[in-house]
mmCIF file with all atom_site columns, C-alpha atoms in Angstrom:
data_model
loop_
_atom_site.group_PDB
_atom_site.id
_atom_site.type_symbol
_atom_site.label_atom_id
_atom_site.label_alt_id
_atom_site.label_comp_id
_atom_site.label_asym_id
_atom_site.label_entity_id
_atom_site.label_seq_id
_atom_site.pdbx_PDB_ins_code
_atom_site.Cartn_x
_atom_site.Cartn_y
_atom_site.Cartn_z
_atom_site.occupancy
_atom_site.B_iso_or_equiv
_atom_site.pdbx_formal_charge
_atom_site.auth_seq_id
_atom_site.auth_comp_id
_atom_site.auth_asym_id
_atom_site.auth_atom_id
_atom_site.pdbx_PDB_model_num
ATOM 1   C CA . SER A 1 1   ? -19.649 20.271  -59.091 1.00 79.00 ? 1   SER A CA 1
ATOM 2   C CA . ALA A 1 2   ? -19.448 16.520  -59.551 1.00 88.00 ? 2   ALA A CA 1
ATOM 3   C CA . VAL A 1 3   ? -22.001 13.778  -59.979 1.00 93.00 ? 3   VAL A CA 1
ATOM 4   C CA . ILE A 1 4   ? -21.274 10.399  -58.428 1.00 96.00 ? 4   ILE A CA 1
ATOM 5   C CA . SER A 1 5   ? -22.975 7.288   -59.763 1.00 96.00 ? 5   SER A CA 1
ATOM 6   C CA . GLN A 1 6   ? -23.040 3.996   -57.926 1.00 98.00 ? 6   GLN A CA 1
ATOM 7   C CA . LYS A 1 7   ? -23.903 0.559   -59.228 1.00 97.00 ? 7   LYS A CA 1
ATOM 8   C CA . PRO A 1 8   ? -25.857 -1.406  -58.207 1.00 98.00 ? 8   PRO A CA 1
ATOM 9   C CA . SER A 1 9   ? -28.355 0.752   -56.364 1.00 97.00 ? 9   SER A CA 1
ATOM 10  C CA . ARG A 1 10  ? -29.492 -2.261  -54.369 1.00 97.00 ? 10  ARG A CA 1
ATOM 11  C CA . ASP A 1 11  ? -28.886 -5.979  -54.169 1.00 98.00 ? 11  ASP A CA 1
ATOM 12  C CA . ILE A 1 12  ? -29.896 -9.020  -52.173 1.00 98.00 ? 12  ILE A CA 1
ATOM 13  C CA . CYS A 1 13  ? -27.063 -11.499 -51.726 1.00 98.00 ? 13  CYS A CA 1
ATOM 14  C CA . GLN A 1 14  ? -26.552 -14.896 -50.188 1.00 98.00 ? 14  GLN A CA 1
ATOM 15  C CA . ARG A 1 15  ? -24.301 -15.177 -47.170 1.00 98.00 ? 15  ARG A CA 1
ATOM 16  C CA . GLY A 1 16  ? -20.783 -16.283 -47.997 1.00 98.00 ? 16  GLY A CA 1
ATOM 17  C CA . THR A 1 17  ? -20.751 -14.562 -51.370 1.00 98.00 ? 17  THR A CA 1
ATOM 18  C CA . SER A 1 18  ? -19.098 -11.283 -52.399 1.00 98.00 ? 18  SER A CA 1
ATOM 19  C CA . LEU A 1 19  ? -20.470 -8.156  -54.030 1.00 98.00 ? 19  LEU A CA 1
ATOM 20  C CA . THR A 1 20  ? -18.519 -5.479  -55.869 1.00 98.00 ? 20  THR A CA 1
ATOM 21  C CA . ILE A 1 21  ? -19.917 -1.944  -55.858 1.00 98.00 ? 21  ILE A CA 1
ATOM 22  C CA . GLN A 1 22  ? -18.821 0.485   -58.526 1.00 98.00 ? 22  GLN A CA 1
ATOM 23  C CA . CYS A 1 23  ? -18.437 4.247   -58.112 1.00 97.00 ? 23  CYS A CA 1
ATOM 24  C CA . GLN A 1 24  ? -18.035 6.547   -61.102 1.00 97.00 ? 24  GLN A CA 1
ATOM 25  C CA . VAL A 1 25  ? -17.424 10.302  -60.856 1.00 95.00 ? 25  VAL A CA 1
ATOM 26  C CA . ASP A 1 26  ? -18.170 12.514  -63.843 1.00 92.00 ? 26  ASP A CA 1
ATOM 27  C CA . SER A 1 27  ? -15.095 14.672  -63.246 1.00 87.00 ? 27  SER A CA 1
ATOM 28  C CA . GLN A 1 28  ? -11.671 14.194  -61.763 1.00 83.00 ? 28  GLN A CA 1
ATOM 29  C CA . VAL A 1 29  ? -11.543 14.319  -57.994 1.00 84.00 ? 29  VAL A CA 1
ATOM 30  C CA . THR A 1 30  ? -8.526  14.279  -55.725 1.00 84.00 ? 30  THR A CA 1
ATOM 31  C CA . MET A 1 31  ? -9.929  12.075  -53.026 1.00 89.00 ? 31  MET A CA 1
ATOM 32  C CA . MET A 1 32  ? -12.436 9.232   -52.987 1.00 94.00 ? 32  MET A CA 1
ATOM 33  C CA . PHE A 1 33  ? -13.904 7.557   -49.925 1.00 96.00 ? 33  PHE A CA 1
ATOM 34  C CA . TRP A 1 34  ? -16.201 4.687   -49.022 1.00 98.00 ? 34  TRP A CA 1
ATOM 35  C CA . TYR A 1 35  ? -18.720 4.816   -46.186 1.00 98.00 ? 35  TYR A CA 1
ATOM 36  C CA . ARG A 1 36  ? -21.150 2.419   -44.575 1.00 98.00 ? 36  ARG A CA 1
ATOM 37  C CA . GLN A 1 37  ? -24.483 3.488   -43.109 1.00 98.00 ? 37  GLN A CA 1
ATOM 38  C CA . GLN A 1 38  ? -26.410 1.007   -41.023 1.00 95.00 ? 38  GLN A CA 1
ATOM 39  C CA . PRO A 1 39  ? -30.162 1.466   -40.636 1.00 91.00 ? 39  PRO A CA 1
ATOM 40  C CA . GLY A 1 40  ? -31.020 4.595   -38.655 1.00 91.00 ? 40  GLY A CA 1
ATOM 41  C CA . GLN A 1 41  ? -27.357 5.397   -38.052 1.00 95.00 ? 41  GLN A CA 1
ATOM 42  C CA . SER A 1 42  ? -24.882 7.979   -39.250 1.00 96.00 ? 42  SER A CA 1
ATOM 43  C CA . LEU A 1 43  ? -22.226 7.334   -41.873 1.00 97.00 ? 43  LEU A CA 1
ATOM 44  C CA . THR A 1 44  ? -19.072 5.447   -40.874 1.00 97.00 ? 44  THR A CA 1
ATOM 45  C CA . LEU A 1 45  ? -15.926 5.890   -42.940 1.00 96.00 ? 45  LEU A CA 1
ATOM 46  C CA . ILE A 1 46  ? -14.549 2.592   -44.212 1.00 98.00 ? 46  ILE A CA 1
ATOM 47  C CA . ALA A 1 47  ? -11.497 3.746   -46.149 1.00 97.00 ? 47  ALA A CA 1
ATOM 48  C CA . THR A 1 48  ? -9.834  6.255   -48.421 1.00 94.00 ? 48  THR A CA 1
ATOM 49  C CA . ALA A 1 49  ? -9.469  4.951   -51.967 1.00 95.00 ? 49  ALA A CA 1
ATOM 50  C CA . ASN A 1 50  ? -6.004  5.901   -53.209 1.00 91.00 ? 50  ASN A CA 1
ATOM 51  C CA . GLN A 1 51  ? -5.321  6.071   -56.915 1.00 91.00 ? 51  GLN A CA 1
ATOM 52  C CA . GLY A 1 52  ? -2.945  3.352   -58.017 1.00 86.00 ? 52  GLY A CA 1
ATOM 53  C CA . SER A 1 53  ? -2.108  2.156   -54.522 1.00 88.00 ? 53  SER A CA 1
ATOM 54  C CA . GLU A 1 54  ? -3.625  0.324   -51.583 1.00 92.00 ? 54  GLU A CA 1
ATOM 55  C CA . ALA A 1 55  ? -6.541  1.950   -49.818 1.00 95.00 ? 55  ALA A CA 1
ATOM 56  C CA . THR A 1 56  ? -6.145  3.441   -46.345 1.00 94.00 ? 56  THR A CA 1
ATOM 57  C CA . TYR A 1 57  ? -8.539  1.735   -43.934 1.00 97.00 ? 57  TYR A CA 1
ATOM 58  C CA . GLU A 1 58  ? -10.122 3.148   -40.803 1.00 96.00 ? 58  GLU A CA 1
ATOM 59  C CA . SER A 1 59  ? -9.990  1.318   -37.524 1.00 96.00 ? 59  SER A CA 1
ATOM 60  C CA . GLY A 1 60  ? -12.237 -1.728  -37.566 1.00 96.00 ? 60  GLY A CA 1
ATOM 61  C CA . PHE A 1 61  ? -12.102 -2.250  -41.324 1.00 98.00 ? 61  PHE A CA 1
ATOM 62  C CA . VAL A 1 62  ? -9.647  -4.542  -43.099 1.00 97.00 ? 62  VAL A CA 1
ATOM 63  C CA . ILE A 1 63  ? -8.593  -5.095  -46.686 1.00 97.00 ? 63  ILE A CA 1
ATOM 64  C CA . ASP A 1 64  ? -9.499  -8.786  -46.725 1.00 97.00 ? 64  ASP A CA 1
ATOM 65  C CA . LYS A 1 65  ? -13.115 -7.973  -45.940 1.00 98.00 ? 65  LYS A CA 1
ATOM 66  C CA . PHE A 1 66  ? -13.439 -4.743  -47.957 1.00 98.00 ? 66  PHE A CA 1
ATOM 67  C CA . PRO A 1 67  ? -10.940 -4.751  -50.831 1.00 98.00 ? 67  PRO A CA 1
ATOM 68  C CA . ILE A 1 68  ? -10.954 -1.412  -52.670 1.00 97.00 ? 68  ILE A CA 1
ATOM 69  C CA . SER A 1 69  ? -9.541  -0.443  -56.020 1.00 96.00 ? 69  SER A CA 1
ATOM 70  C CA . ARG A 1 70  ? -9.077  2.948   -57.642 1.00 96.00 ? 70  ARG A CA 1
ATOM 71  C CA . PRO A 1 71  ? -7.421  2.547   -61.041 1.00 94.00 ? 71  PRO A CA 1
ATOM 72  C CA . ASN A 1 72  ? -7.896  6.201   -62.056 1.00 93.00 ? 72  ASN A CA 1
ATOM 73  C CA . LEU A 1 73  ? -9.122  9.547   -60.766 1.00 92.00 ? 73  LEU A CA 1
ATOM 74  C CA . THR A 1 74  ? -12.790 8.968   -61.585 1.00 94.00 ? 74  THR A CA 1
ATOM 75  C CA . PHE A 1 75  ? -13.504 5.310   -60.737 1.00 95.00 ? 75  PHE A CA 1
ATOM 76  C CA . SER A 1 76  ? -13.377 3.109   -57.655 1.00 97.00 ? 76  SER A CA 1
ATOM 77  C CA . THR A 1 77  ? -14.791 -0.216  -56.519 1.00 98.00 ? 77  THR A CA 1
ATOM 78  C CA . LEU A 1 78  ? -15.566 -1.607  -53.081 1.00 98.00 ? 78  LEU A CA 1
ATOM 79  C CA . THR A 1 79  ? -15.993 -5.342  -52.625 1.00 98.00 ? 79  THR A CA 1
ATOM 80  C CA . VAL A 1 80  ? -17.824 -6.724  -49.612 1.00 98.00 ? 80  VAL A CA 1
ATOM 81  C CA . SER A 1 81  ? -16.358 -10.203 -49.191 1.00 98.00 ? 81  SER A CA 1
ATOM 82  C CA . ASN A 1 82  ? -17.685 -13.356 -47.584 1.00 98.00 ? 82  ASN A CA 1
ATOM 83  C CA . MET A 1 83  ? -20.871 -11.555 -46.624 1.00 98.00 ? 83  MET A CA 1
ATOM 84  C CA . SER A 1 84  ? -22.920 -12.197 -43.518 1.00 97.00 ? 84  SER A CA 1
ATOM 85  C CA . PRO A 1 85  ? -26.270 -10.669 -42.499 1.00 97.00 ? 85  PRO A CA 1
ATOM 86  C CA . GLU A 1 86  ? -24.302 -8.144  -40.387 1.00 96.00 ? 86  GLU A CA 1
ATOM 87  C CA . ASP A 1 87  ? -23.004 -6.641  -43.620 1.00 97.00 ? 87  ASP A CA 1
ATOM 88  C CA . SER A 1 88  ? -26.533 -5.585  -44.571 1.00 97.00 ? 88  SER A CA 1
ATOM 89  C CA . SER A 1 89  ? -26.202 -1.832  -44.864 1.00 98.00 ? 89  SER A CA 1
ATOM 90  C CA . ILE A 1 90  ? -26.040 1.081   -47.260 1.00 98.00 ? 90  ILE A CA 1
ATOM 91  C CA . TYR A 1 91  ? -22.620 1.647   -48.807 1.00 98.00 ? 91  TYR A CA 1
ATOM 92  C CA . LEU A 1 92  ? -21.827 5.123   -50.115 1.00 98.00 ? 92  LEU A CA 1
ATOM 93  C CA . CYS A 1 93  ? -19.049 6.512   -52.258 1.00 97.00 ? 93  CYS A CA 1
ATOM 94  C CA . SER A 1 94  ? -17.769 10.067  -51.876 1.00 96.00 ? 94  SER A CA 1
ATOM 95  C CA . GLY A 1 95  ? -15.361 12.253  -53.799 1.00 93.00 ? 95  GLY A CA 1
ATOM 96  C CA . GLY A 1 96  ? -13.921 15.728  -53.608 1.00 88.00 ? 96  GLY A CA 1
ATOM 97  C CA . ALA A 1 97  ? -11.173 18.067  -54.594 1.00 81.00 ? 97  ALA A CA 1
ATOM 98  C CA . GLY A 1 98  ? -9.899  18.791  -51.126 1.00 78.00 ? 98  GLY A CA 1
ATOM 99  C CA . VAL A 1 99  ? -10.613 21.063  -48.178 1.00 76.00 ? 99  VAL A CA 1
ATOM 100 C CA . PRO A 1 100 ? -12.316 23.494  -48.109 1.00 81.00 ? 100 PRO A CA 1
ATOM 101 C CA . THR A 1 101 ? -14.315 22.615  -51.224 1.00 84.00 ? 101 THR A CA 1
ATOM 102 C CA . GLU A 1 102 ? -17.430 20.536  -50.939 1.00 88.00 ? 102 GLU A CA 1
ATOM 103 C CA . ALA A 1 103 ? -17.512 16.767  -51.069 1.00 91.00 ? 103 ALA A CA 1
ATOM 104 C CA . PHE A 1 104 ? -19.982 14.875  -53.225 1.00 94.00 ? 104 PHE A CA 1
ATOM 105 C CA . PHE A 1 105 ? -21.768 11.656  -52.414 1.00 96.00 ? 105 PHE A CA 1
ATOM 106 C CA . GLY A 1 106 ? -23.377 8.909   -54.404 1.00 97.00 ? 106 GLY A CA 1
ATOM 107 C CA . GLN A 1 107 ? -26.924 7.784   -53.704 1.00 96.00 ? 107 GLN A CA 1
ATOM 108 C CA . GLY A 1 108 ? -25.681 4.627   -52.044 1.00 97.00 ? 108 GLY A CA 1
ATOM 109 C CA . THR A 1 109 ? -25.973 0.890   -52.583 1.00 98.00 ? 109 THR A CA 1
ATOM 110 C CA . ARG A 1 110 ? -28.496 -0.837  -50.346 1.00 98.00 ? 110 ARG A CA 1
ATOM 111 C CA . LEU A 1 111 ? -27.180 -4.312  -49.579 1.00 98.00 ? 111 LEU A CA 1
ATOM 112 C CA . THR A 1 112 ? -29.241 -7.032  -47.943 1.00 98.00 ? 112 THR A CA 1
ATOM 113 C CA . VAL A 1 113 ? -27.537 -10.299 -47.030 1.00 98.00 ? 113 VAL A CA 1
ATOM 114 C CA . VAL A 1 114 ? -29.783 -13.301 -46.469 1.00 97.00 ? 114 VAL A CA 1
ATOM 115 C CA . ASP B 2 1   ? -10.892 15.505  -36.155 1.00 53.00 ? 1   ASP B CA 1
ATOM 116 C CA . ALA B 2 2   ? -12.302 17.995  -33.690 1.00 59.00 ? 2   ALA B CA 1
ATOM 117 C CA . LYS B 2 3   ? -15.648 17.004  -32.270 1.00 89.00 ? 3   LYS B CA 1
ATOM 118 C CA . THR B 2 4   ? -18.993 18.701  -32.783 1.00 95.00 ? 4   THR B CA 1
ATOM 119 C CA . THR B 2 5   ? -22.125 18.494  -30.645 1.00 96.00 ? 5   THR B CA 1
ATOM 120 C CA . GLN B 2 6   ? -25.617 18.851  -32.076 1.00 97.00 ? 6   GLN B CA 1
ATOM 121 C CA . PRO B 2 7   ? -29.095 18.248  -30.699 1.00 97.00 ? 7   PRO B CA 1
ATOM 122 C CA . ASN B 2 8   ? -30.459 14.857  -31.703 1.00 97.00 ? 8   ASN B CA 1
ATOM 123 C CA . SER B 2 9   ? -33.639 16.281  -33.185 1.00 98.00 ? 9   SER B CA 1
ATOM 124 C CA . MET B 2 10  ? -35.517 19.501  -33.786 1.00 98.00 ? 10  MET B CA 1
ATOM 125 C CA . GLU B 2 11  ? -38.944 20.417  -35.028 1.00 97.00 ? 11  GLU B CA 1
ATOM 126 C CA . SER B 2 12  ? -40.128 23.425  -36.960 1.00 96.00 ? 12  SER B CA 1
ATOM 127 C CA . ASN B 2 13  ? -43.228 24.630  -38.730 1.00 96.00 ? 13  ASN B CA 1
ATOM 128 C CA . GLU B 2 14  ? -43.311 24.934  -42.473 1.00 96.00 ? 14  GLU B CA 1
ATOM 129 C CA . GLU B 2 15  ? -42.484 28.385  -43.851 1.00 96.00 ? 15  GLU B CA 1
ATOM 130 C CA . GLU B 2 16  ? -40.814 29.465  -40.615 1.00 96.00 ? 16  GLU B CA 1
ATOM 131 C CA . PRO B 2 17  ? -37.087 30.026  -40.049 1.00 96.00 ? 17  PRO B CA 1
ATOM 132 C CA . VAL B 2 18  ? -35.049 27.235  -38.501 1.00 97.00 ? 18  VAL B CA 1
ATOM 133 C CA . HIS B 2 19  ? -31.893 27.684  -36.456 1.00 98.00 ? 19  HIS B CA 1
ATOM 134 C CA . LEU B 2 20  ? -29.778 24.539  -36.123 1.00 98.00 ? 20  LEU B CA 1
ATOM 135 C CA . PRO B 2 21  ? -27.043 24.893  -33.490 1.00 98.00 ? 21  PRO B CA 1
ATOM 136 C CA . CYS B 2 22  ? -23.631 23.235  -33.385 1.00 98.00 ? 22  CYS B CA 1
ATOM 137 C CA . ASN B 2 23  ? -21.014 23.387  -30.653 1.00 97.00 ? 23  ASN B CA 1
ATOM 138 C CA . HIS B 2 24  ? -17.350 22.855  -31.500 1.00 96.00 ? 24  HIS B CA 1
ATOM 139 C CA . SER B 2 25  ? -15.436 24.119  -28.494 1.00 95.00 ? 25  SER B CA 1
ATOM 140 C CA . THR B 2 26  ? -12.166 22.368  -29.490 1.00 92.00 ? 26  THR B CA 1
ATOM 141 C CA . ILE B 2 27  ? -12.051 23.863  -32.974 1.00 93.00 ? 27  ILE B CA 1
ATOM 142 C CA . SER B 2 28  ? -8.587  24.787  -34.237 1.00 90.00 ? 28  SER B CA 1
ATOM 143 C CA . GLY B 2 29  ? -7.676  27.868  -36.219 1.00 89.00 ? 29  GLY B CA 1
ATOM 144 C CA . THR B 2 30  ? -7.468  25.950  -39.482 1.00 88.00 ? 30  THR B CA 1
ATOM 145 C CA . ASP B 2 31  ? -10.741 24.035  -39.164 1.00 91.00 ? 31  ASP B CA 1
ATOM 146 C CA . TYR B 2 32  ? -13.465 24.903  -41.628 1.00 93.00 ? 32  TYR B CA 1
ATOM 147 C CA . ILE B 2 33  ? -17.058 24.501  -40.434 1.00 95.00 ? 33  ILE B CA 1
ATOM 148 C CA . HIS B 2 34  ? -19.068 22.507  -42.957 1.00 95.00 ? 34  HIS B CA 1
ATOM 149 C CA . TRP B 2 35  ? -22.733 21.566  -42.995 1.00 97.00 ? 35  TRP B CA 1
ATOM 150 C CA . TYR B 2 36  ? -24.158 18.673  -44.957 1.00 97.00 ? 36  TYR B CA 1
ATOM 151 C CA . ARG B 2 37  ? -27.639 17.243  -44.947 1.00 98.00 ? 37  ARG B CA 1
ATOM 152 C CA . GLN B 2 38  ? -29.051 13.868  -45.827 1.00 98.00 ? 38  GLN B CA 1
ATOM 153 C CA . LEU B 2 39  ? -32.559 13.688  -47.191 1.00 97.00 ? 39  LEU B CA 1
ATOM 154 C CA . PRO B 2 40  ? -34.420 10.390  -46.772 1.00 94.00 ? 40  PRO B CA 1
ATOM 155 C CA . SER B 2 41  ? -33.028 7.595   -48.964 1.00 93.00 ? 41  SER B CA 1
ATOM 156 C CA . GLN B 2 42  ? -30.343 9.835   -50.446 1.00 95.00 ? 42  GLN B CA 1
ATOM 157 C CA . GLY B 2 43  ? -26.638 10.419  -50.016 1.00 96.00 ? 43  GLY B CA 1
ATOM 158 C CA . PRO B 2 44  ? -25.496 13.476  -48.057 1.00 97.00 ? 44  PRO B CA 1
ATOM 159 C CA . GLU B 2 45  ? -25.392 16.792  -49.862 1.00 96.00 ? 45  GLU B CA 1
ATOM 160 C CA . TYR B 2 46  ? -23.357 19.890  -49.171 1.00 95.00 ? 46  TYR B CA 1
ATOM 161 C CA . VAL B 2 47  ? -25.175 22.845  -47.636 1.00 97.00 ? 47  VAL B CA 1
ATOM 162 C CA . ILE B 2 48  ? -22.651 25.513  -46.715 1.00 96.00 ? 48  ILE B CA 1
ATOM 163 C CA . HIS B 2 49  ? -19.253 26.110  -45.148 1.00 95.00 ? 49  HIS B CA 1
ATOM 164 C CA . GLY B 2 50  ? -17.307 28.900  -43.500 1.00 95.00 ? 50  GLY B CA 1
ATOM 165 C CA . LEU B 2 51  ? -14.132 29.694  -41.607 1.00 94.00 ? 51  LEU B CA 1
ATOM 166 C CA . THR B 2 52  ? -14.629 32.879  -39.566 1.00 94.00 ? 52  THR B CA 1
ATOM 167 C CA . SER B 2 53  ? -17.203 35.120  -41.212 1.00 93.00 ? 53  SER B CA 1
ATOM 168 C CA . ASN B 2 54  ? -20.908 34.511  -41.633 1.00 95.00 ? 54  ASN B CA 1
ATOM 169 C CA . VAL B 2 55  ? -21.809 33.016  -45.005 1.00 96.00 ? 55  VAL B CA 1
ATOM 170 C CA . ASN B 2 56  ? -24.921 33.038  -47.154 1.00 96.00 ? 56  ASN B CA 1
ATOM 171 C CA . ASN B 2 57  ? -25.869 30.957  -50.158 1.00 94.00 ? 57  ASN B CA 1
ATOM 172 C CA . ARG B 2 58  ? -29.065 30.001  -51.935 1.00 92.00 ? 58  ARG B CA 1
ATOM 173 C CA . MET B 2 59  ? -29.782 27.185  -49.499 1.00 91.00 ? 59  MET B CA 1
ATOM 174 C CA . ALA B 2 60  ? -28.956 28.639  -46.111 1.00 96.00 ? 60  ALA B CA 1
ATOM 175 C CA . SER B 2 61  ? -26.936 30.993  -43.944 1.00 97.00 ? 61  SER B CA 1
ATOM 176 C CA . LEU B 2 62  ? -24.149 30.091  -41.565 1.00 98.00 ? 62  LEU B CA 1
ATOM 177 C CA . ALA B 2 63  ? -23.622 32.220  -38.490 1.00 98.00 ? 63  ALA B CA 1
ATOM 178 C CA . ILE B 2 64  ? -20.287 31.652  -36.756 1.00 97.00 ? 64  ILE B CA 1
ATOM 179 C CA . ALA B 2 65  ? -19.661 32.836  -33.211 1.00 97.00 ? 65  ALA B CA 1
ATOM 180 C CA . GLU B 2 66  ? -16.851 35.314  -32.733 1.00 96.00 ? 66  GLU B CA 1
ATOM 181 C CA . ASP B 2 67  ? -14.793 32.779  -30.765 1.00 96.00 ? 67  ASP B CA 1
ATOM 182 C CA . ARG B 2 68  ? -15.675 30.095  -33.379 1.00 96.00 ? 68  ARG B CA 1
ATOM 183 C CA . LYS B 2 69  ? -16.690 27.663  -30.660 1.00 96.00 ? 69  LYS B CA 1
ATOM 184 C CA . SER B 2 70  ? -20.202 27.409  -32.009 1.00 97.00 ? 70  SER B CA 1
ATOM 185 C CA . SER B 2 71  ? -22.139 28.004  -35.178 1.00 98.00 ? 71  SER B CA 1
ATOM 186 C CA . THR B 2 72  ? -25.741 28.058  -36.349 1.00 98.00 ? 72  THR B CA 1
ATOM 187 C CA . LEU B 2 73  ? -27.170 26.913  -39.643 1.00 98.00 ? 73  LEU B CA 1
ATOM 188 C CA . ILE B 2 74  ? -30.151 29.053  -40.591 1.00 98.00 ? 74  ILE B CA 1
ATOM 189 C CA . LEU B 2 75  ? -32.842 27.936  -43.003 1.00 97.00 ? 75  LEU B CA 1
ATOM 190 C CA . HIS B 2 76  ? -34.756 31.114  -43.665 1.00 94.00 ? 76  HIS B CA 1
ATOM 191 C CA . ARG B 2 77  ? -38.052 29.566  -44.652 1.00 95.00 ? 77  ARG B CA 1
ATOM 192 C CA . ALA B 2 78  ? -38.338 25.854  -44.065 1.00 95.00 ? 78  ALA B CA 1
ATOM 193 C CA . THR B 2 79  ? -40.239 23.676  -46.500 1.00 96.00 ? 79  THR B CA 1
ATOM 194 C CA . LEU B 2 80  ? -41.258 20.042  -46.179 1.00 96.00 ? 80  LEU B CA 1
ATOM 195 C CA . ARG B 2 81  ? -38.347 19.192  -48.444 1.00 96.00 ? 81  ARG B CA 1
ATOM 196 C CA . ASP B 2 82  ? -35.940 20.446  -45.778 1.00 97.00 ? 82  ASP B CA 1
ATOM 197 C CA . ALA B 2 83  ? -36.803 17.523  -43.504 1.00 97.00 ? 83  ALA B CA 1
ATOM 198 C CA . ALA B 2 84  ? -33.464 15.735  -43.235 1.00 98.00 ? 84  ALA B CA 1
ATOM 199 C CA . VAL B 2 85  ? -30.549 14.916  -40.957 1.00 98.00 ? 85  VAL B CA 1
ATOM 200 C CA . TYR B 2 86  ? -28.180 17.878  -40.760 1.00 98.00 ? 86  TYR B CA 1
ATOM 201 C CA . TYR B 2 87  ? -24.510 17.261  -40.002 1.00 98.00 ? 87  TYR B CA 1
ATOM 202 C CA . CYS B 2 88  ? -22.104 19.888  -38.667 1.00 97.00 ? 88  CYS B CA 1
ATOM 203 C CA . ILE B 2 89  ? -18.539 18.852  -39.496 1.00 94.00 ? 89  ILE B CA 1
ATOM 204 C CA . LEU B 2 90  ? -15.091 20.336  -38.977 1.00 92.00 ? 90  LEU B CA 1
ATOM 205 C CA . ARG B 2 91  ? -12.603 19.896  -41.808 1.00 89.00 ? 91  ARG B CA 1
ATOM 206 C CA . ASP B 2 92  ? -8.921  20.614  -41.265 1.00 84.00 ? 92  ASP B CA 1
ATOM 207 C CA . ASP B 2 93  ? -7.272  22.717  -43.943 1.00 74.00 ? 93  ASP B CA 1
ATOM 208 C CA . VAL B 2 94  ? -3.731  22.008  -42.701 1.00 71.00 ? 94  VAL B CA 1
ATOM 209 C CA . ASN B 2 95  ? -3.563  18.271  -43.243 1.00 66.00 ? 95  ASN B CA 1
ATOM 210 C CA . ARG B 2 96  ? -5.855  18.487  -46.270 1.00 60.00 ? 96  ARG B CA 1
ATOM 211 C CA . ASP B 2 97  ? -6.928  15.006  -45.314 1.00 64.00 ? 97  ASP B CA 1
ATOM 212 C CA . ASP B 2 98  ? -10.295 15.711  -46.849 1.00 73.00 ? 98  ASP B CA 1
ATOM 213 C CA . LYS B 2 99  ? -12.029 12.774  -45.255 1.00 83.00 ? 99  LYS B CA 1
ATOM 214 C CA . ILE B 2 100 ? -15.300 13.630  -43.556 1.00 89.00 ? 100 ILE B CA 1
ATOM 215 C CA . ILE B 2 101 ? -16.075 12.082  -40.212 1.00 90.00 ? 101 ILE B CA 1
ATOM 216 C CA . PHE B 2 102 ? -19.790 12.235  -39.529 1.00 94.00 ? 102 PHE B CA 1
ATOM 217 C CA . GLY B 2 103 ? -21.300 12.638  -36.077 1.00 93.00 ? 103 GLY B CA 1
ATOM 218 C CA . LYS B 2 104 ? -24.908 11.779  -35.298 1.00 94.00 ? 104 LYS B CA 1
ATOM 219 C CA . GLY B 2 105 ? -26.325 15.015  -36.686 1.00 97.00 ? 105 GLY B CA 1
ATOM 220 C CA . THR B 2 106 ? -29.676 16.683  -36.002 1.00 98.00 ? 106 THR B CA 1
ATOM 221 C CA . ARG B 2 107 ? -32.829 15.173  -37.434 1.00 98.00 ? 107 ARG B CA 1
ATOM 222 C CA . LEU B 2 108 ? -35.045 18.074  -38.501 1.00 98.00 ? 108 LEU B CA 1
ATOM 223 C CA . HIS B 2 109 ? -38.789 17.490  -38.657 1.00 97.00 ? 109 HIS B CA 1
ATOM 224 C CA . ILE B 2 110 ? -40.920 19.997  -40.550 1.00 97.00 ? 110 ILE B CA 1
ATOM 225 C CA . LEU B 2 111 ? -44.570 20.273  -39.548 1.00 96.00 ? 111 LEU B CA 1
ATOM 226 C CA . PRO B 2 112 ? -47.041 21.246  -42.272 1.00 92.00 ? 112 PRO B CA 1
#
């Protein structure tokens, strides 16, 4: 199994600023992903974090708004740039070793933009 | 990803079995059926998965229809801690894409 830690667990930010969320896995995982979960909604996949290369973004998400890094197999960051109140959400990191094994999720970062 | 259909919500009494249904009529031969759940204020956690045969683990059982077009997650004796949103997800073993696309899931309420 793997344990995924996210920092910060929550933050309140001013509009127009940026926040970087860190995701640390306690063991090597093949894949890492970032999700967004708006209040009362399901999880929406933002992107796949690729080690040593540019992330692969899902439709509706762009690199300029959500730059992602993954310098090694156990660490990734997601930056929410030029924030607006619409970016208020929970952001979750996930990692796994590939189908059909289980995926693991962090506890999420609760972001409020004021 | 193939689509799954689940009821929006279900209710069960504490200490009784719970059967959570999932329809996946467009499932392909290489799709694994996974179940995850999300407890309040937590990230999702893995529950169980299967391909063709029924599966049991310490948390739950997974019953898969013979034609694989539906499955049922069984919690044998629900506790208050089992109140969560349960997600039925298909994961393709061919592409090994590994990304999980979440549907709306079933919100399970447990009555004391």
